mmCIF file with all atom_site columns, C-alpha atoms in Angstrom:
data_model
loop_
_atom_site.group_PDB
_atom_site.id
_atom_site.type_symbol
_atom_site.label_atom_id
_atom_site.label_alt_id
_atom_site.label_comp_id
_atom_site.label_asym_id
_atom_site.label_entity_id
_atom_site.label_seq_id
_atom_site.pdbx_PDB_ins_code
_atom_site.Cartn_x
_atom_site.Cartn_y
_atom_site.Cartn_z
_atom_site.occupancy
_atom_site.B_iso_or_equiv
_atom_site.pdbx_formal_charge
_atom_site.auth_seq_id
_atom_site.auth_comp_id
_atom_site.auth_asym_id
_atom_site.auth_atom_id
_atom_site.pdbx_PDB_model_num
ATOM 1   C CA . MET Z 1 1   ? -17.768 -83.464 -67.807 1.00 0.00 ? 1   MET Z CA 1
ATOM 2   C CA . ARG Z 1 2   ? -18.565 -80.000 -69.638 1.00 0.00 ? 2   ARG Z CA 1
ATOM 3   C CA . TRP Z 1 3   ? -20.043 -78.867 -66.178 1.00 0.00 ? 3   TRP Z CA 1
ATOM 4   C CA . ILE Z 1 4   ? -16.943 -79.736 -64.316 1.00 0.00 ? 4   ILE Z CA 1
ATOM 5   C CA . LEU Z 1 5   ? -14.659 -77.745 -66.842 1.00 0.00 ? 5   LEU Z CA 1
ATOM 6   C CA . LEU Z 1 6   ? -17.046 -74.671 -66.821 1.00 0.00 ? 6   LEU Z CA 1
ATOM 7   C CA . LEU Z 1 7   ? -17.230 -74.695 -63.037 1.00 0.00 ? 7   LEU Z CA 1
ATOM 8   C CA . MET Z 1 8   ? -13.299 -74.852 -62.907 1.00 0.00 ? 8   MET Z CA 1
ATOM 9   C CA . SER Z 1 9   ? -12.992 -72.013 -65.217 1.00 0.00 ? 9   SER Z CA 1
ATOM 10  C CA . VAL Z 1 10  ? -15.277 -69.810 -63.431 1.00 0.00 ? 10  VAL Z CA 1
ATOM 11  C CA . LEU Z 1 11  ? -13.299 -70.639 -60.091 1.00 0.00 ? 11  LEU Z CA 1
ATOM 12  C CA . ALA Z 1 12  ? -10.156 -69.939 -61.532 1.00 0.00 ? 12  ALA Z CA 1
ATOM 13  C CA . CYS Z 1 13  ? -11.456 -66.528 -63.084 1.00 0.00 ? 13  CYS Z CA 1
ATOM 14  C CA . ALA Z 1 14  ? -13.001 -65.984 -59.501 1.00 0.00 ? 14  ALA Z CA 1
ATOM 15  C CA . MET Z 1 15  ? -9.481  -66.607 -57.489 1.00 0.00 ? 15  MET Z CA 1
ATOM 16  C CA . PRO Z 1 16  ? -7.580  -63.661 -58.410 1.00 0.00 ? 16  PRO Z CA 1
ATOM 17  C CA . TRP Z 1 17  ? -10.348 -61.259 -57.643 1.00 0.00 ? 17  TRP Z CA 1
ATOM 18  C CA . ARG Z 1 18  ? -10.684 -63.255 -54.140 1.00 0.00 ? 18  ARG Z CA 1
ATOM 19  C CA . ALA Z 1 19  ? -6.845  -62.887 -53.588 1.00 0.00 ? 19  ALA Z CA 1
ATOM 20  C CA . ALA Z 1 20  ? -7.155  -58.748 -54.325 1.00 0.00 ? 20  ALA Z CA 1
ATOM 21  C CA . PHE Z 1 21  ? -10.317 -58.673 -52.256 1.00 0.00 ? 21  PHE Z CA 1
ATOM 22  C CA . ALA Z 1 22  ? -8.611  -60.377 -49.236 1.00 0.00 ? 22  ALA Z CA 1
ATOM 23  C CA . GLN Z 1 23  ? -5.567  -57.839 -49.492 1.00 0.00 ? 23  GLN Z CA 1
ATOM 24  C CA . GLU Z 1 24  ? -7.851  -55.013 -49.780 1.00 0.00 ? 24  GLU Z CA 1
ATOM 25  C CA . VAL Z 1 25  ? -9.536  -55.984 -46.708 1.00 0.00 ? 25  VAL Z CA 1
ATOM 26  C CA . SER Z 1 26  ? -6.248  -56.814 -44.861 1.00 0.00 ? 26  SER Z CA 1
ATOM 27  C CA . GLY Z 1 27  ? -4.950  -53.483 -46.009 1.00 0.00 ? 27  GLY Z CA 1
ATOM 28  C CA . GLN Z 1 28  ? -8.271  -51.678 -44.569 1.00 0.00 ? 28  GLN Z CA 1
ATOM 29  C CA . ALA Z 1 29  ? -7.824  -53.565 -41.456 1.00 0.00 ? 29  ALA Z CA 1
ATOM 30  C CA . LEU Z 1 30  ? -4.115  -51.905 -41.258 1.00 0.00 ? 30  LEU Z CA 1
ATOM 31  C CA . VAL Z 1 31  ? -5.281  -48.555 -42.071 1.00 0.00 ? 31  VAL Z CA 1
ATOM 32  C CA . ASP Z 1 32  ? -8.118  -48.865 -39.379 1.00 0.00 ? 32  ASP Z CA 1
ATOM 33  C CA . ALA Z 1 33  ? -5.267  -49.952 -36.920 1.00 0.00 ? 33  ALA Z CA 1
ATOM 34  C CA . LEU Z 1 34  ? -2.968  -47.128 -37.652 1.00 0.00 ? 34  LEU Z CA 1
ATOM 35  C CA . VAL Z 1 35  ? -5.851  -44.720 -37.716 1.00 0.00 ? 35  VAL Z CA 1
ATOM 36  C CA . ALA Z 1 36  ? -6.779  -46.171 -33.916 1.00 0.00 ? 36  ALA Z CA 1
ATOM 37  C CA . ARG Z 1 37  ? -3.556  -45.904 -32.778 1.00 0.00 ? 37  ARG Z CA 1
ATOM 38  C CA . THR Z 1 38  ? -1.845  -42.826 -34.039 1.00 0.00 ? 38  THR Z CA 1
ATOM 39  C CA . PRO Z 1 39  ? -2.573  -39.864 -31.886 1.00 0.00 ? 39  PRO Z CA 1
ATOM 40  C CA . GLY Z 1 40  ? -4.825  -37.152 -33.497 1.00 0.00 ? 40  GLY Z CA 1
ATOM 41  C CA . THR Z 1 41  ? -2.129  -34.529 -33.226 1.00 0.00 ? 41  THR Z CA 1
ATOM 42  C CA . THR Z 1 42  ? 0.413   -36.601 -35.108 1.00 0.00 ? 42  THR Z CA 1
ATOM 43  C CA . LEU Z 1 43  ? -2.347  -37.153 -37.708 1.00 0.00 ? 43  LEU Z CA 1
ATOM 44  C CA . ASN Z 1 44  ? -2.991  -33.798 -37.931 1.00 0.00 ? 44  ASN Z CA 1
ATOM 45  C CA . ARG Z 1 45  ? 0.900   -32.501 -38.379 1.00 0.00 ? 45  ARG Z CA 1
ATOM 46  C CA . MET Z 1 46  ? 1.418   -35.610 -40.718 1.00 0.00 ? 46  MET Z CA 1
ATOM 47  C CA . ARG Z 1 47  ? -1.507  -34.450 -43.000 1.00 0.00 ? 47  ARG Z CA 1
ATOM 48  C CA . ALA Z 1 48  ? -0.834  -30.535 -42.900 1.00 0.00 ? 48  ALA Z CA 1
ATOM 49  C CA . ARG Z 1 49  ? 3.008   -30.654 -43.578 1.00 0.00 ? 49  ARG Z CA 1
ATOM 50  C CA . PRO Z 1 50  ? 3.949   -34.445 -44.995 1.00 0.00 ? 50  PRO Z CA 1
ATOM 51  C CA . ASN Z 1 51  ? 7.046   -33.118 -45.922 1.00 0.00 ? 51  ASN Z CA 1
ATOM 52  C CA . ASP Z 1 52  ? 8.124   -31.609 -42.923 1.00 0.00 ? 52  ASP Z CA 1
ATOM 53  C CA . PHE Z 1 53  ? 6.730   -34.532 -40.997 1.00 0.00 ? 53  PHE Z CA 1
ATOM 54  C CA . VAL Z 1 54  ? 9.208   -36.977 -43.360 1.00 0.00 ? 54  VAL Z CA 1
ATOM 55  C CA . GLN Z 1 55  ? 12.282  -34.839 -42.587 1.00 0.00 ? 55  GLN Z CA 1
ATOM 56  C CA . GLU Z 1 56  ? 11.656  -34.798 -38.959 1.00 0.00 ? 56  GLU Z CA 1
ATOM 57  C CA . ALA Z 1 57  ? 11.109  -38.643 -38.746 1.00 0.00 ? 57  ALA Z CA 1
ATOM 58  C CA . ALA Z 1 58  ? 14.156  -39.268 -40.927 1.00 0.00 ? 58  ALA Z CA 1
ATOM 59  C CA . GLY Z 1 59  ? 16.359  -36.797 -38.588 1.00 0.00 ? 59  GLY Z CA 1
ATOM 60  C CA . LEU Z 1 60  ? 15.389  -39.001 -35.440 1.00 0.00 ? 60  LEU Z CA 1
ATOM 61  C CA . ILE Z 1 61  ? 15.434  -42.433 -37.135 1.00 0.00 ? 61  ILE Z CA 1
ATOM 62  C CA . LEU Z 1 62  ? 18.771  -41.890 -39.023 1.00 0.00 ? 62  LEU Z CA 1
ATOM 63  C CA . GLY Z 1 63  ? 20.347  -39.516 -36.358 1.00 0.00 ? 63  GLY Z CA 1
ATOM 64  C CA . TYR Z 1 64  ? 19.462  -41.781 -33.323 1.00 0.00 ? 64  TYR Z CA 1
ATOM 65  C CA . GLY Z 1 65  ? 18.300  -44.927 -34.419 1.00 0.00 ? 65  GLY Z CA 1
ATOM 66  C CA . GLY Z 1 66  ? 20.775  -47.836 -35.627 1.00 0.00 ? 66  GLY Z CA 1
ATOM 67  C CA . PRO Z 1 67  ? 20.768  -50.079 -38.727 1.00 0.00 ? 67  PRO Z CA 1
ATOM 68  C CA . GLU Z 1 68  ? 17.840  -51.827 -37.665 1.00 0.00 ? 68  GLU Z CA 1
ATOM 69  C CA . GLY Z 1 69  ? 15.721  -48.513 -36.935 1.00 0.00 ? 69  GLY Z CA 1
ATOM 70  C CA . LEU Z 1 70  ? 14.647  -46.482 -34.096 1.00 0.00 ? 70  LEU Z CA 1
ATOM 71  C CA . SER Z 1 71  ? 13.622  -47.935 -30.794 1.00 0.00 ? 71  SER Z CA 1
ATOM 72  C CA . ALA Z 1 72  ? 12.025  -46.450 -27.527 1.00 0.00 ? 72  ALA Z CA 1
ATOM 73  C CA . ALA Z 1 73  ? 15.197  -46.263 -25.786 1.00 0.00 ? 73  ALA Z CA 1
ATOM 74  C CA . ASP Z 1 74  ? 16.798  -44.409 -29.056 1.00 0.00 ? 74  ASP Z CA 1
ATOM 75  C CA . ILE Z 1 75  ? 13.967  -41.928 -28.832 1.00 0.00 ? 75  ILE Z CA 1
ATOM 76  C CA . GLU Z 1 76  ? 14.830  -41.162 -24.834 1.00 0.00 ? 76  GLU Z CA 1
ATOM 77  C CA . THR Z 1 77  ? 18.424  -40.496 -25.919 1.00 0.00 ? 77  THR Z CA 1
ATOM 78  C CA . ALA Z 1 78  ? 17.129  -38.307 -28.635 1.00 0.00 ? 78  ALA Z CA 1
ATOM 79  C CA . ILE Z 1 79  ? 15.142  -36.342 -25.807 1.00 0.00 ? 79  ILE Z CA 1
ATOM 80  C CA . ALA Z 1 80  ? 18.283  -36.197 -23.667 1.00 0.00 ? 80  ALA Z CA 1
ATOM 81  C CA . ALA Z 1 81  ? 20.313  -34.997 -26.519 1.00 0.00 ? 81  ALA Z CA 1
ATOM 82  C CA . GLU Z 1 82  ? 17.969  -31.958 -27.022 1.00 0.00 ? 82  GLU Z CA 1
ATOM 83  C CA . HIS Z 1 83  ? 17.992  -31.364 -23.397 1.00 0.00 ? 83  HIS Z CA 1
ATOM 84  C CA . ALA Z 1 84  ? 21.670  -31.088 -23.392 1.00 0.00 ? 84  ALA Z CA 1
ATOM 85  C CA . ARG Z 1 85  ? 21.897  -29.126 -26.376 1.00 0.00 ? 85  ARG Z CA 1
ATOM 86  C CA . SER Z 1 86  ? 19.609  -26.440 -24.776 1.00 0.00 ? 86  SER Z CA 1
ATOM 87  C CA . ARG Z 1 87  ? 21.200  -26.250 -21.470 1.00 0.00 ? 87  ARG Z CA 1
ATOM 88  C CA . ALA Z 1 88  ? 24.709  -25.830 -23.010 1.00 0.00 ? 88  ALA Z CA 1
ATOM 89  C CA . ARG Z 1 89  ? 23.068  -22.990 -25.345 1.00 0.00 ? 89  ARG Z CA 1
ATOM 90  C CA . GLU Z 1 90  ? 21.624  -21.257 -22.459 1.00 0.00 ? 90  GLU Z CA 1
ATOM 91  C CA . MET Z 1 91  ? 24.923  -21.597 -20.206 1.00 0.00 ? 91  MET Z CA 1
ATOM 92  C CA . ARG Z 1 92  ? 26.900  -20.371 -23.180 1.00 0.00 ? 92  ARG Z CA 1
ATOM 93  C CA . ARG Z 1 93  ? 24.827  -17.118 -23.367 1.00 0.00 ? 93  ARG Z CA 1
ATOM 94  C CA . LEU Z 1 94  ? 26.180  -16.019 -19.937 1.00 0.00 ? 94  LEU Z CA 1
ATOM 95  C CA . LEU Z 1 95  ? 29.291  -17.924 -19.750 1.00 0.00 ? 95  LEU Z CA 1
ATOM 96  C CA . GLU Z 1 96  ? 30.634  -15.775 -22.563 1.00 0.00 ? 96  GLU Z CA 1
ATOM 97  C CA . ALA Z 1 97  ? 30.598  -12.708 -19.987 1.00 0.00 ? 97  ALA Z CA 1
ATOM 98  C CA . ASP Z 1 98  ? 32.553  -14.963 -17.318 1.00 0.00 ? 98  ASP Z CA 1
ATOM 99  C CA . LEU Z 1 99  ? 35.792  -12.741 -17.969 1.00 0.00 ? 99  LEU Z CA 1
ATOM 100 C CA . ASN Z 1 100 ? 37.982  -14.247 -15.087 1.00 0.00 ? 100 ASN Z CA 1
ATOM 101 C CA . ASP Z 1 101 ? 36.893  -17.758 -15.784 1.00 0.00 ? 101 ASP Z CA 1
ATOM 102 C CA . ASP Z 1 102 ? 35.525  -18.461 -12.232 1.00 0.00 ? 102 ASP Z CA 1
ATOM 103 C CA . LEU Z 1 103 ? 32.344  -19.924 -13.659 1.00 0.00 ? 103 LEU Z CA 1
ATOM 104 C CA . SER Z 1 104 ? 30.163  -17.091 -12.129 1.00 0.00 ? 104 SER Z CA 1
ATOM 105 C CA . VAL Z 1 105 ? 28.830  -14.071 -13.787 1.00 0.00 ? 105 VAL Z CA 1
ATOM 106 C CA . THR Z 1 106 ? 28.822  -10.730 -12.137 1.00 0.00 ? 106 THR Z CA 1
ATOM 107 C CA . ARG Z 1 107 ? 26.889  -7.923  -13.115 1.00 0.00 ? 107 ARG Z CA 1
ATOM 108 C CA . ALA Z 1 108 ? 30.145  -5.717  -14.030 1.00 0.00 ? 108 ALA Z CA 1
ATOM 109 C CA . GLU Z 1 109 ? 31.143  -8.857  -16.315 1.00 0.00 ? 109 GLU Z CA 1
ATOM 110 C CA . LEU Z 1 110 ? 27.737  -8.761  -18.059 1.00 0.00 ? 110 LEU Z CA 1
ATOM 111 C CA . ASP Z 1 111 ? 28.248  -5.208  -18.718 1.00 0.00 ? 111 ASP Z CA 1
ATOM 112 C CA . VAL Z 1 112 ? 31.352  -5.661  -20.831 1.00 0.00 ? 112 VAL Z CA 1
ATOM 113 C CA . LEU Z 1 113 ? 29.455  -8.264  -22.936 1.00 0.00 ? 113 LEU Z CA 1
ATOM 114 C CA . LEU Z 1 114 ? 26.312  -5.715  -23.262 1.00 0.00 ? 114 LEU Z CA 1
ATOM 115 C CA . ARG Z 1 115 ? 28.421  -2.939  -24.804 1.00 0.00 ? 115 ARG Z CA 1
ATOM 116 C CA . ALA Z 1 116 ? 29.182  -5.147  -27.715 1.00 0.00 ? 116 ALA Z CA 1
ATOM 117 C CA . ALA Z 1 117 ? 25.720  -6.719  -28.070 1.00 0.00 ? 117 ALA Z CA 1
ATOM 118 C CA . SER Z 1 118 ? 23.099  -5.349  -30.553 1.00 0.00 ? 118 SER Z CA 1
ATOM 119 C CA . ALA Z 1 119 ? 19.978  -3.927  -28.567 1.00 0.00 ? 119 ALA Z CA 1
ATOM 120 C CA . THR Z 1 120 ? 17.761  -6.776  -28.887 1.00 0.00 ? 120 THR Z CA 1
ATOM 121 C CA . MET Z 1 121 ? 20.545  -8.928  -27.304 1.00 0.00 ? 121 MET Z CA 1
ATOM 122 C CA . ARG Z 1 122 ? 21.292  -6.731  -24.384 1.00 0.00 ? 122 ARG Z CA 1
ATOM 123 C CA . GLY Z 1 123 ? 17.763  -6.734  -23.507 1.00 0.00 ? 123 GLY Z CA 1
ATOM 124 C CA . ARG Z 1 124 ? 17.861  -10.652 -23.717 1.00 0.00 ? 124 ARG Z CA 1
ATOM 125 C CA . LEU Z 1 125 ? 21.243  -10.824 -21.685 1.00 0.00 ? 125 LEU Z CA 1
ATOM 126 C CA . LEU Z 1 126 ? 19.749  -8.582  -18.728 1.00 0.00 ? 126 LEU Z CA 1
ATOM 127 C CA . VAL Z 1 127 ? 16.824  -10.773 -18.537 1.00 0.00 ? 127 VAL Z CA 1
ATOM 128 C CA . TRP Z 1 128 ? 18.735  -13.995 -18.475 1.00 0.00 ? 128 TRP Z CA 1
ATOM 129 C CA . HIS Z 1 129 ? 21.098  -12.471 -15.865 1.00 0.00 ? 129 HIS Z CA 1
ATOM 130 C CA . ARG Z 1 130 ? 18.259  -11.525 -13.893 1.00 0.00 ? 130 ARG Z CA 1
ATOM 131 C CA . SER Z 1 131 ? 16.289  -14.867 -13.944 1.00 0.00 ? 131 SER Z CA 1
ATOM 132 C CA . ALA Z 1 132 ? 19.305  -16.722 -13.041 1.00 0.00 ? 132 ALA Z CA 1
ATOM 133 C CA . ASP Z 1 133 ? 20.379  -14.768 -10.093 1.00 0.00 ? 133 ASP Z CA 1
ATOM 134 C CA . ALA Z 1 134 ? 18.183  -16.700 -7.886  1.00 0.00 ? 134 ALA Z CA 1
ATOM 135 C CA . ASP Z 1 135 ? 19.811  -14.836 -4.558  1.00 0.00 ? 135 ASP Z CA 1
ATOM 136 C CA . ASP Z 1 136 ? 19.559  -11.498 -6.271  1.00 0.00 ? 136 ASP Z CA 1
ATOM 137 C CA . ASN Z 1 137 ? 23.065  -10.546 -5.136  1.00 0.00 ? 137 ASN Z CA 1
ATOM 138 C CA . GLY Z 1 138 ? 24.174  -9.402  -8.787  1.00 0.00 ? 138 GLY Z CA 1
ATOM 139 C CA . THR Z 1 139 ? 26.269  -12.512 -9.414  1.00 0.00 ? 139 THR Z CA 1
ATOM 140 C CA . VAL Z 1 140 ? 25.001  -15.603 -11.252 1.00 0.00 ? 140 VAL Z CA 1
ATOM 141 C CA . SER Z 1 141 ? 26.732  -18.356 -9.768  1.00 0.00 ? 141 SER Z CA 1
ATOM 142 C CA . TRP Z 1 142 ? 27.753  -21.802 -11.491 1.00 0.00 ? 142 TRP Z CA 1
ATOM 143 C CA . ALA Z 1 143 ? 24.920  -23.691 -9.359  1.00 0.00 ? 143 ALA Z CA 1
ATOM 144 C CA . GLU Z 1 144 ? 22.331  -20.772 -10.482 1.00 0.00 ? 144 GLU Z CA 1
ATOM 145 C CA . LEU Z 1 145 ? 23.495  -20.925 -14.160 1.00 0.00 ? 145 LEU Z CA 1
ATOM 146 C CA . ARG Z 1 146 ? 23.141  -24.652 -14.239 1.00 0.00 ? 146 ARG Z CA 1
ATOM 147 C CA . ARG Z 1 147 ? 19.652  -24.521 -12.560 1.00 0.00 ? 147 ARG Z CA 1
ATOM 148 C CA . GLN Z 1 148 ? 18.440  -21.891 -14.796 1.00 0.00 ? 148 GLN Z CA 1
ATOM 149 C CA . ALA Z 1 149 ? 19.765  -23.700 -17.927 1.00 0.00 ? 149 ALA Z CA 1
ATOM 150 C CA . ALA Z 1 150 ? 17.850  -26.822 -16.870 1.00 0.00 ? 150 ALA Z CA 1
ATOM 151 C CA . LEU Z 1 151 ? 14.727  -24.602 -16.310 1.00 0.00 ? 151 LEU Z CA 1
ATOM 152 C CA . ARG Z 1 152 ? 15.118  -22.884 -19.690 1.00 0.00 ? 152 ARG Z CA 1
ATOM 153 C CA . ALA Z 1 153 ? 15.930  -26.564 -21.631 1.00 0.00 ? 153 ALA Z CA 1
ATOM 154 C CA . ASP Z 1 154 ? 12.672  -27.998 -19.791 1.00 0.00 ? 154 ASP Z CA 1
ATOM 155 C CA . ALA Z 1 155 ? 10.753  -24.953 -21.417 1.00 0.00 ? 155 ALA Z CA 1
ATOM 156 C CA . ASP Z 1 156 ? 12.306  -25.323 -24.832 1.00 0.00 ? 156 ASP Z CA 1
ATOM 157 C CA . LEU Z 1 157 ? 11.430  -29.216 -25.151 1.00 0.00 ? 157 LEU Z CA 1
ATOM 158 C CA . SER Z 1 158 ? 7.917   -29.222 -23.904 1.00 0.00 ? 158 SER Z CA 1
ATOM 159 C CA . ASP Z 1 159 ? 5.918   -32.332 -23.144 1.00 0.00 ? 159 ASP Z CA 1
ATOM 160 C CA . THR Z 1 160 ? 4.123   -32.088 -26.434 1.00 0.00 ? 160 THR Z CA 1
ATOM 161 C CA . ALA Z 1 161 ? 7.388   -32.058 -28.331 1.00 0.00 ? 161 ALA Z CA 1
ATOM 162 C CA . MET Z 1 162 ? 8.815   -35.109 -26.325 1.00 0.00 ? 162 MET Z CA 1
ATOM 163 C CA . ALA Z 1 163 ? 5.404   -37.040 -26.792 1.00 0.00 ? 163 ALA Z CA 1
ATOM 164 C CA . ALA Z 1 164 ? 5.434   -36.158 -30.588 1.00 0.00 ? 164 ALA Z CA 1
ATOM 165 C CA . MET Z 1 165 ? 9.008   -38.074 -30.631 1.00 0.00 ? 165 MET Z CA 1
ATOM 166 C CA . ARG Z 1 166 ? 7.743   -40.923 -28.635 1.00 0.00 ? 166 ARG Z CA 1
ATOM 167 C CA . GLU Z 1 167 ? 4.649   -41.091 -31.003 1.00 0.00 ? 167 GLU Z CA 1
ATOM 168 C CA . MET Z 1 168 ? 7.034   -42.044 -33.802 1.00 0.00 ? 168 MET Z CA 1
ATOM 169 C CA . MET Z 1 169 ? 6.899   -45.775 -32.446 1.00 0.00 ? 169 MET Z CA 1
ATOM 170 C CA . THR Z 1 170 ? 3.208   -45.898 -33.723 1.00 0.00 ? 170 THR Z CA 1
ATOM 171 C CA . PHE Z 1 171 ? 4.639   -46.549 -37.067 1.00 0.00 ? 171 PHE Z CA 1
ATOM 172 C CA . ASP Z 1 172 ? 6.579   -49.785 -36.162 1.00 0.00 ? 172 ASP Z CA 1
ATOM 173 C CA . LEU Z 1 173 ? 4.300   -51.584 -38.821 1.00 0.00 ? 173 LEU Z CA 1
ATOM 174 C CA . ASN Z 1 174 ? 6.094   -54.915 -38.388 1.00 0.00 ? 174 ASN Z CA 1
ATOM 175 C CA . GLY Z 1 175 ? 6.171   -55.288 -34.469 1.00 0.00 ? 175 GLY Z CA 1
ATOM 176 C CA . ASP Z 1 176 ? 9.781   -55.897 -34.032 1.00 0.00 ? 176 ASP Z CA 1
ATOM 177 C CA . ASP Z 1 177 ? 9.876   -52.690 -31.789 1.00 0.00 ? 177 ASP Z CA 1
ATOM 178 C CA . ARG Z 1 178 ? 11.784  -50.423 -34.247 1.00 0.00 ? 178 ARG Z CA 1
ATOM 179 C CA . VAL Z 1 179 ? 10.817  -47.917 -36.497 1.00 0.00 ? 179 VAL Z CA 1
ATOM 180 C CA . GLN Z 1 180 ? 12.305  -47.528 -39.932 1.00 0.00 ? 180 GLN Z CA 1
ATOM 181 C CA . LEU Z 1 181 ? 11.790  -44.815 -42.320 1.00 0.00 ? 181 LEU Z CA 1
ATOM 182 C CA . ASP Z 1 182 ? 10.287  -47.138 -44.986 1.00 0.00 ? 182 ASP Z CA 1
ATOM 183 C CA . GLU Z 1 183 ? 7.544   -47.948 -42.519 1.00 0.00 ? 183 GLU Z CA 1
ATOM 184 C CA . VAL Z 1 184 ? 6.954   -44.142 -41.790 1.00 0.00 ? 184 VAL Z CA 1
ATOM 185 C CA . LEU Z 1 185 ? 6.584   -43.739 -45.417 1.00 0.00 ? 185 LEU Z CA 1
ATOM 186 C CA . GLU Z 1 186 ? 4.277   -46.868 -45.854 1.00 0.00 ? 186 GLU Z CA 1
ATOM 187 C CA . ALA Z 1 187 ? 2.084   -45.363 -42.952 1.00 0.00 ? 187 ALA Z CA 1
ATOM 188 C CA . MET Z 1 188 ? 2.027   -42.034 -44.441 1.00 0.00 ? 188 MET Z CA 1
ATOM 189 C CA . GLU Z 1 189 ? 0.427   -43.437 -47.580 1.00 0.00 ? 189 GLU Z CA 1
ATOM 190 C CA . LEU Z 1 190 ? -1.627  -45.579 -45.995 1.00 0.00 ? 190 LEU Z CA 1
ATOM 191 C CA . LEU Z 1 191 ? -2.987  -42.748 -43.973 1.00 0.00 ? 191 LEU Z CA 1
ATOM 192 C CA . GLY Z 1 192 ? -3.520  -40.656 -46.783 1.00 0.00 ? 192 GLY Z CA 1
ATOM 193 C CA . ALA Z 1 193 ? -0.368  -38.148 -46.282 1.00 0.00 ? 193 ALA Z CA 1
ATOM 194 C CA . PRO Z 1 194 ? 2.201   -39.048 -48.879 1.00 0.00 ? 194 PRO Z CA 1
ATOM 195 C CA . ALA Z 1 195 ? 5.394   -37.364 -48.928 1.00 0.00 ? 195 ALA Z CA 1
#
């Protein structure tokens, strides 16, 4: 009987240790899985500037995700919105010179805007106008303006930047095809980059 009591007390003491060990092993498995599926560029960005990474993640998740979190479709919407913003910014720069509101910008119209611009901005405006004037006739038509704005938008949002946005799905820890900010924070802590 004493042996049974002694054996039961030893087992009782060992149980919490076994549970803690099992949690540690499963936690390490999660870390290993995260490291394996997280691209190196994302790990490097996260570890180099954790606060910036959290701000980017929060902006993406809270700005484009719903109450359940951010989905892959939400990320594609964010990418489309970035492209649209960039196109609008590019078009606006030259459309400010469209004095007669005909959706084209002549060199004479541009000259009016150039007189009021700073020296640096004058150079930029001339380069933008010349780049957009595909047929080299001195007038940037609406079609040329849209084409140039699309080219600049594509250049502004590189493949690397789009990939970084899409890589946010790496942090879907619970497998529900959505990422929440808490999951990103937990993943950062597990990967040694606490915010």
